[in-house]
Short mmCIF file of C-alpha atoms and ligand atoms in Angstrom, two decimals:
data_model
loop_
_atom_site.label_atom_id
_atom_site.label_comp_id
_atom_site.label_asym_id
_atom_site.label_seq_id
_atom_site.Cartn_x
_atom_site.Cartn_y
_atom_site.Cartn_z
CA MET U 167 41.88 55.26 250.39
CA GLU U 168 42.77 51.69 251.31
CA SER U 169 39.69 51.94 253.59
CA HIS U 170 37.56 52.13 250.44
CA LYS U 171 35.18 49.21 250.07
CA PHE U 172 36.07 47.88 246.61
CA LYS U 173 32.97 46.93 244.67
CA LYS U 174 33.15 43.94 242.39
CA LYS U 175 29.85 44.86 240.75
CA TYR U 176 31.48 48.06 239.44
CA GLY U 177 34.61 46.28 238.19
CA GLN U 178 36.76 48.11 240.73
CA ASN U 179 40.40 47.13 240.29
CA PHE U 180 42.52 50.22 240.72
CA LEU U 181 45.80 50.62 238.86
CA ARG U 182 48.69 50.80 241.29
CA ASP U 183 51.70 50.71 238.96
CA GLU U 184 53.39 54.04 238.24
CA THR U 185 55.28 52.73 235.19
CA ILE U 186 52.08 51.52 233.53
CA LEU U 187 50.38 54.84 234.25
CA ASP U 188 53.31 56.69 232.64
CA ARG U 189 53.22 54.39 229.62
CA ILE U 190 49.51 55.02 229.07
CA ILE U 191 50.14 58.76 229.11
CA ASN U 192 53.13 58.49 226.75
CA GLU U 193 51.23 56.34 224.27
CA SER U 194 48.27 58.73 224.35
CA ASN U 195 50.28 61.60 222.93
CA ILE U 196 47.68 64.14 223.97
CA LEU U 197 47.94 67.28 221.84
CA GLU U 198 47.57 70.67 223.44
CA ASP U 199 44.12 72.23 224.00
CA SER U 200 42.51 68.83 224.36
CA LEU U 201 39.49 67.58 226.20
CA VAL U 202 39.98 64.10 227.68
CA ILE U 203 37.03 61.97 228.73
CA GLU U 204 37.72 59.36 231.39
CA ILE U 205 35.26 56.62 232.29
CA GLY U 206 35.66 55.31 235.84
CA PRO U 207 38.39 57.42 237.48
CA GLY U 208 38.30 55.31 240.66
CA ASP U 209 40.46 57.16 243.18
CA GLY U 210 42.10 59.20 240.42
CA ALA U 211 45.40 57.43 239.65
CA LEU U 212 45.08 58.01 235.89
CA THR U 213 43.16 61.28 236.27
CA ASN U 214 46.12 62.72 238.14
CA ARG U 215 48.31 62.15 235.07
CA LEU U 216 45.67 63.18 232.52
CA ILE U 217 45.25 66.66 234.03
CA THR U 218 48.92 67.42 233.38
CA LYS U 219 48.50 66.86 229.61
CA ALA U 220 44.90 67.86 228.90
CA LYS U 221 43.37 71.30 228.89
CA GLN U 222 40.34 69.75 230.58
CA VAL U 223 39.35 66.32 231.83
CA LEU U 224 35.74 65.16 232.15
CA ALA U 225 35.42 62.01 234.25
CA TYR U 226 32.35 59.83 234.83
CA GLU U 227 32.24 57.80 238.04
CA ILE U 228 29.27 55.69 239.11
CA ASP U 229 30.37 55.05 242.70
CA LEU U 230 29.18 57.88 244.93
CA GLU U 231 31.45 56.66 247.71
CA LEU U 232 34.39 57.94 245.66
CA LYS U 233 32.91 61.45 245.38
CA GLU U 234 34.53 62.91 248.48
CA THR U 235 37.96 61.43 247.75
CA LEU U 236 37.95 62.66 244.15
CA GLU U 237 36.60 66.13 244.90
CA LYS U 238 39.13 66.63 247.67
CA ARG U 239 42.05 65.33 245.65
CA PHE U 240 41.25 67.43 242.58
CA ASN U 241 39.89 70.57 244.20
CA ASN U 242 40.39 73.52 241.79
CA LYS U 243 42.01 71.35 239.15
CA ASN U 244 41.13 71.12 235.45
CA VAL U 245 38.82 68.17 235.92
CA ASP U 246 35.04 67.95 236.21
CA PHE U 247 33.37 64.85 237.61
CA ILE U 248 29.95 63.51 236.76
CA PHE U 249 28.89 60.99 239.39
CA GLU U 250 26.58 58.90 237.27
CA ASP U 251 26.48 55.82 235.11
CA PHE U 252 28.40 56.75 231.96
CA LEU U 253 26.06 54.62 229.85
CA THR U 254 23.04 56.76 230.71
CA ARG U 255 24.63 60.10 229.84
CA ASN U 256 24.28 62.18 226.70
CA ILE U 257 27.98 62.79 226.05
CA LYS U 258 27.34 65.27 223.26
CA ASP U 259 25.42 67.50 225.71
CA ASP U 260 27.98 67.00 228.48
CA ILE U 261 30.88 68.29 226.36
CA LYS U 262 29.05 71.27 224.86
CA LYS U 263 30.36 73.75 227.41
CA TYR U 264 34.05 73.10 226.70
CA ASN U 265 36.34 74.68 224.13
CA TYR U 266 39.00 72.35 222.80
CA LYS U 267 40.83 71.39 219.64
CA ASN U 268 40.83 67.62 220.03
CA ILE U 269 38.95 65.13 222.09
CA TYR U 270 40.30 61.87 223.52
CA VAL U 271 38.87 59.05 225.58
CA ILE U 272 41.49 57.56 227.87
CA ALA U 273 40.40 55.16 230.58
CA ASN U 274 40.94 52.08 232.63
CA ILE U 275 37.34 51.03 232.20
CA PRO U 276 35.11 48.62 234.13
CA TYR U 277 35.35 45.42 232.07
CA TYR U 278 31.74 44.33 232.55
CA ILE U 279 30.67 47.10 230.16
CA THR U 280 33.57 47.17 227.67
CA THR U 281 31.47 46.64 224.54
CA PRO U 282 28.57 48.93 225.61
CA ILE U 283 31.10 51.72 226.29
CA ILE U 284 32.67 51.38 222.84
CA GLU U 285 29.29 51.13 221.14
CA LYS U 286 28.17 54.25 222.95
CA LEU U 287 31.27 56.12 221.80
CA ILE U 288 30.67 55.02 218.19
CA ASP U 289 26.95 55.85 218.32
CA SER U 290 27.59 59.28 219.83
CA LYS U 291 29.15 60.32 216.47
CA ILE U 292 31.58 62.55 218.37
CA ASP U 293 34.77 63.15 216.46
CA ILE U 294 37.17 61.49 218.91
CA LYS U 295 40.80 61.74 217.88
CA LYS U 296 41.97 58.70 219.79
CA ILE U 297 40.59 56.21 222.27
CA ILE U 298 42.97 54.45 224.63
CA LEU U 299 41.40 51.78 226.79
CA MET U 300 42.56 49.22 229.29
CA VAL U 301 40.59 46.05 228.57
CA GLN U 302 40.75 42.40 229.53
CA LYS U 303 43.66 40.86 227.59
CA GLU U 304 41.51 38.30 225.74
CA VAL U 305 39.06 41.01 224.72
CA GLY U 306 41.93 43.13 223.41
CA ASP U 307 43.12 40.15 221.37
CA ARG U 308 39.68 39.88 219.82
CA PHE U 309 39.49 43.60 218.99
CA SER U 310 42.90 43.66 217.31
CA ALA U 311 42.77 40.19 215.67
CA LYS U 312 43.74 39.70 212.03
CA PRO U 313 41.66 37.61 209.58
CA GLY U 314 42.47 33.93 209.84
CA SER U 315 43.24 34.02 213.54
CA ARG U 316 41.16 32.29 216.21
CA ASP U 317 40.17 35.59 217.82
CA TYR U 318 38.81 37.18 214.64
CA SER U 319 35.04 37.67 215.00
CA SER U 320 32.16 39.92 213.98
CA ILE U 321 33.06 42.43 216.72
CA THR U 322 36.56 42.66 215.20
CA VAL U 323 35.07 43.55 211.83
CA TYR U 324 32.61 46.00 213.40
CA LEU U 325 35.30 47.89 215.34
CA ASN U 326 37.84 47.81 212.53
CA TYR U 327 35.29 49.40 210.23
CA TYR U 328 35.49 52.55 212.36
CA TYR U 329 38.97 52.42 213.86
CA GLU U 330 42.56 51.48 213.28
CA ILE U 331 43.05 49.22 216.28
CA LYS U 332 46.37 48.42 217.92
CA LYS U 333 47.29 46.43 220.96
CA LEU U 334 49.96 48.58 222.63
CA PHE U 335 51.08 46.43 225.57
CA THR U 336 49.83 43.95 228.13
CA VAL U 337 49.39 44.69 231.82
CA PRO U 338 49.81 41.86 234.32
CA ARG U 339 47.07 41.38 236.91
CA ASN U 340 49.38 42.20 239.84
CA CYS U 341 49.51 45.85 238.73
CA PHE U 342 46.03 46.29 240.21
CA TYR U 343 44.47 46.39 243.65
CA PRO U 344 42.54 44.25 244.36
CA VAL U 345 44.31 41.79 242.04
CA PRO U 346 41.79 40.65 239.38
CA ASN U 347 41.49 37.15 237.88
CA VAL U 348 42.59 38.29 234.41
CA ASP U 349 45.47 40.08 232.73
CA SER U 350 44.82 43.27 230.81
CA ALA U 351 45.94 45.08 227.68
CA ILE U 352 46.10 48.66 226.53
CA ILE U 353 44.36 49.11 223.19
CA SER U 354 44.34 52.19 220.97
CA PHE U 355 41.56 53.04 218.55
CA GLU U 356 42.24 55.69 215.92
CA LYS U 357 39.38 56.87 213.80
CA LYS U 358 39.46 55.93 210.12
CA ASP U 359 38.64 58.72 207.72
CA SER U 360 35.66 57.82 205.60
CA HIS U 361 32.88 55.32 205.68
CA LEU U 362 31.34 54.54 202.35
CA ILE U 363 28.48 52.33 203.44
CA GLU U 364 25.12 54.04 203.72
CA ASP U 365 23.14 51.55 205.76
CA GLU U 366 25.74 50.48 208.32
CA ASP U 367 23.25 48.54 210.43
CA LYS U 368 22.39 46.38 207.44
CA PHE U 369 26.08 45.83 206.70
CA PHE U 370 26.80 44.73 210.28
CA ARG U 371 23.78 42.39 210.18
CA PHE U 372 25.33 40.80 207.10
CA VAL U 373 28.70 40.47 208.87
CA LYS U 374 27.02 38.95 211.95
CA ASP U 375 25.12 36.48 209.75
CA SER U 376 28.41 35.47 208.11
CA PHE U 377 29.79 34.54 211.55
CA ARG U 378 26.49 33.01 212.77
CA PHE U 379 27.69 29.45 213.26
CA LYS U 380 31.41 29.49 213.90
CA ARG U 381 32.14 26.08 212.37
CA LYS U 382 30.00 26.61 209.29
CA ASN U 383 31.12 28.10 206.02
CA LEU U 384 29.64 31.06 204.16
CA LYS U 385 27.45 28.82 201.99
CA ASN U 386 25.60 27.70 205.15
CA ASN U 387 25.66 30.92 207.11
CA LEU U 388 24.58 33.11 204.18
CA SER U 389 21.89 30.82 202.74
CA ASN U 390 19.39 33.70 202.98
CA TYR U 391 21.51 35.88 200.71
CA ASP U 392 22.19 35.73 196.96
CA LEU U 393 24.99 33.14 197.09
CA LYS U 394 25.89 33.62 193.43
CA LYS U 395 26.77 37.24 194.10
CA VAL U 396 28.68 36.33 197.25
CA GLU U 397 30.63 33.72 195.29
CA GLU U 398 31.45 36.16 192.49
CA ILE U 399 33.48 38.34 194.86
CA LEU U 400 35.01 35.41 196.73
CA ASN U 401 36.26 33.94 193.43
CA LYS U 402 37.87 37.27 192.59
CA HIS U 403 39.98 36.81 195.71
CA GLY U 404 40.81 33.15 195.11
CA MET U 405 38.19 31.80 197.53
CA ASP U 406 34.84 30.04 197.25
CA LEU U 407 31.72 29.50 199.36
CA THR U 408 33.39 26.85 201.49
CA VAL U 409 35.41 29.59 203.19
CA ARG U 410 34.60 30.57 206.78
CA ALA U 411 33.90 34.14 207.87
CA GLU U 412 37.00 34.20 210.07
CA SER U 413 39.15 34.29 206.90
CA ILE U 414 37.41 37.28 205.32
CA SER U 415 38.95 40.72 205.72
CA LEU U 416 36.87 43.86 206.32
CA ASP U 417 37.56 45.03 202.74
CA ILE U 418 36.22 41.82 201.25
CA PHE U 419 33.15 41.90 203.51
CA GLU U 420 32.48 45.41 202.23
CA GLU U 421 32.97 44.35 198.63
CA ILE U 422 30.60 41.38 198.97
CA TYR U 423 27.98 43.50 200.72
CA LYS U 424 28.08 46.17 198.04
CA ASN U 425 27.63 43.51 195.34
CA LEU U 426 24.44 42.11 196.92
N1 SAM F 1437 40.64 54.43 236.61
C1 SAM F 1437 40.84 53.85 237.92
C2 SAM F 1437 42.22 53.23 237.99
O1 SAM F 1437 42.82 53.03 236.90
O2 SAM F 1437 42.71 52.95 239.06
C3 SAM F 1437 39.75 52.83 238.27
C4 SAM F 1437 39.52 51.75 237.28
S1 SAM F 1437 38.33 50.54 237.75
C5 SAM F 1437 38.81 49.22 236.67
C6 SAM F 1437 36.81 51.05 236.96
C7 SAM F 1437 36.09 52.25 237.57
O3 SAM F 1437 34.88 52.48 236.83
C8 SAM F 1437 35.65 52.10 239.01
O4 SAM F 1437 36.01 53.25 239.74
C9 SAM F 1437 34.12 51.96 238.95
O5 SAM F 1437 33.44 52.45 240.10
C10 SAM F 1437 33.80 52.79 237.71
N2 SAM F 1437 32.55 52.41 237.02
C11 SAM F 1437 31.97 51.19 236.95
N3 SAM F 1437 30.85 51.24 236.21
C12 SAM F 1437 30.72 52.52 235.79
C13 SAM F 1437 29.75 53.19 234.98
N4 SAM F 1437 28.72 52.56 234.46
N5 SAM F 1437 29.92 54.52 234.75
C14 SAM F 1437 30.98 55.18 235.29
N6 SAM F 1437 31.93 54.60 236.06
C15 SAM F 1437 31.79 53.28 236.30
#
């Protein structure tokens, strides 16, 4: 395998640390009769652990040069590979043929498509029990940031609307081969039960507008909205229009939006 030509364009940094691999599996807590989706199995370091816990693994790998290695290594095992770009697949169709109780996504993903992968999972409307992803550390900080912190942004609000997000642990860059320029973190996303907003796209547009200019307050960023109604809710929470979006929790964003 060390003869493999690692491709930067596919974000190929393979995990080479047994302890980290074990920790990912332990944190995943995969229940029995589960289907696990993996994006980017590489040479199968994580796949090899996933097959011991899952009823079935479905792994998407874009690099055809890994086909032979993966098929040889996992011959007759409970894993199917799709050698295509994950982003172009219809996941709902791909998983139709399997019987399972729960579905998980567990992956050390290519970082250049972190957000598109998560958006695709959300848009697929598949009832995923838990998503565990290795992401760039700074990106993980943004996903799991709390209101008032520097990393809190519209993507934080967007993801937290759907999921309970936790940063589980960090992974130093020297756990990978080739060694990347960044450290990583393992993040878990657990689905929240109910969503009470009908037009979610409109809600997320409102959240994005609130964050439009980072240094500006809501009075400036939301000048196209009914500021009186925005203020009404802010006042209820001891704030006014001079507040910046980075201080507003998801609940308050929802409350303001519903009052508009
Ligand atoms: N899971 C392996 C590990 O932990 O060692 C490899 C992780 S590596 C960071 C990311 C993997 O995703 C690579 O094998 C790469 O070829 C694959 N990949 C990149 N873009 C992809 C895409 N659009 N669809 C599917 N796989 C992709």
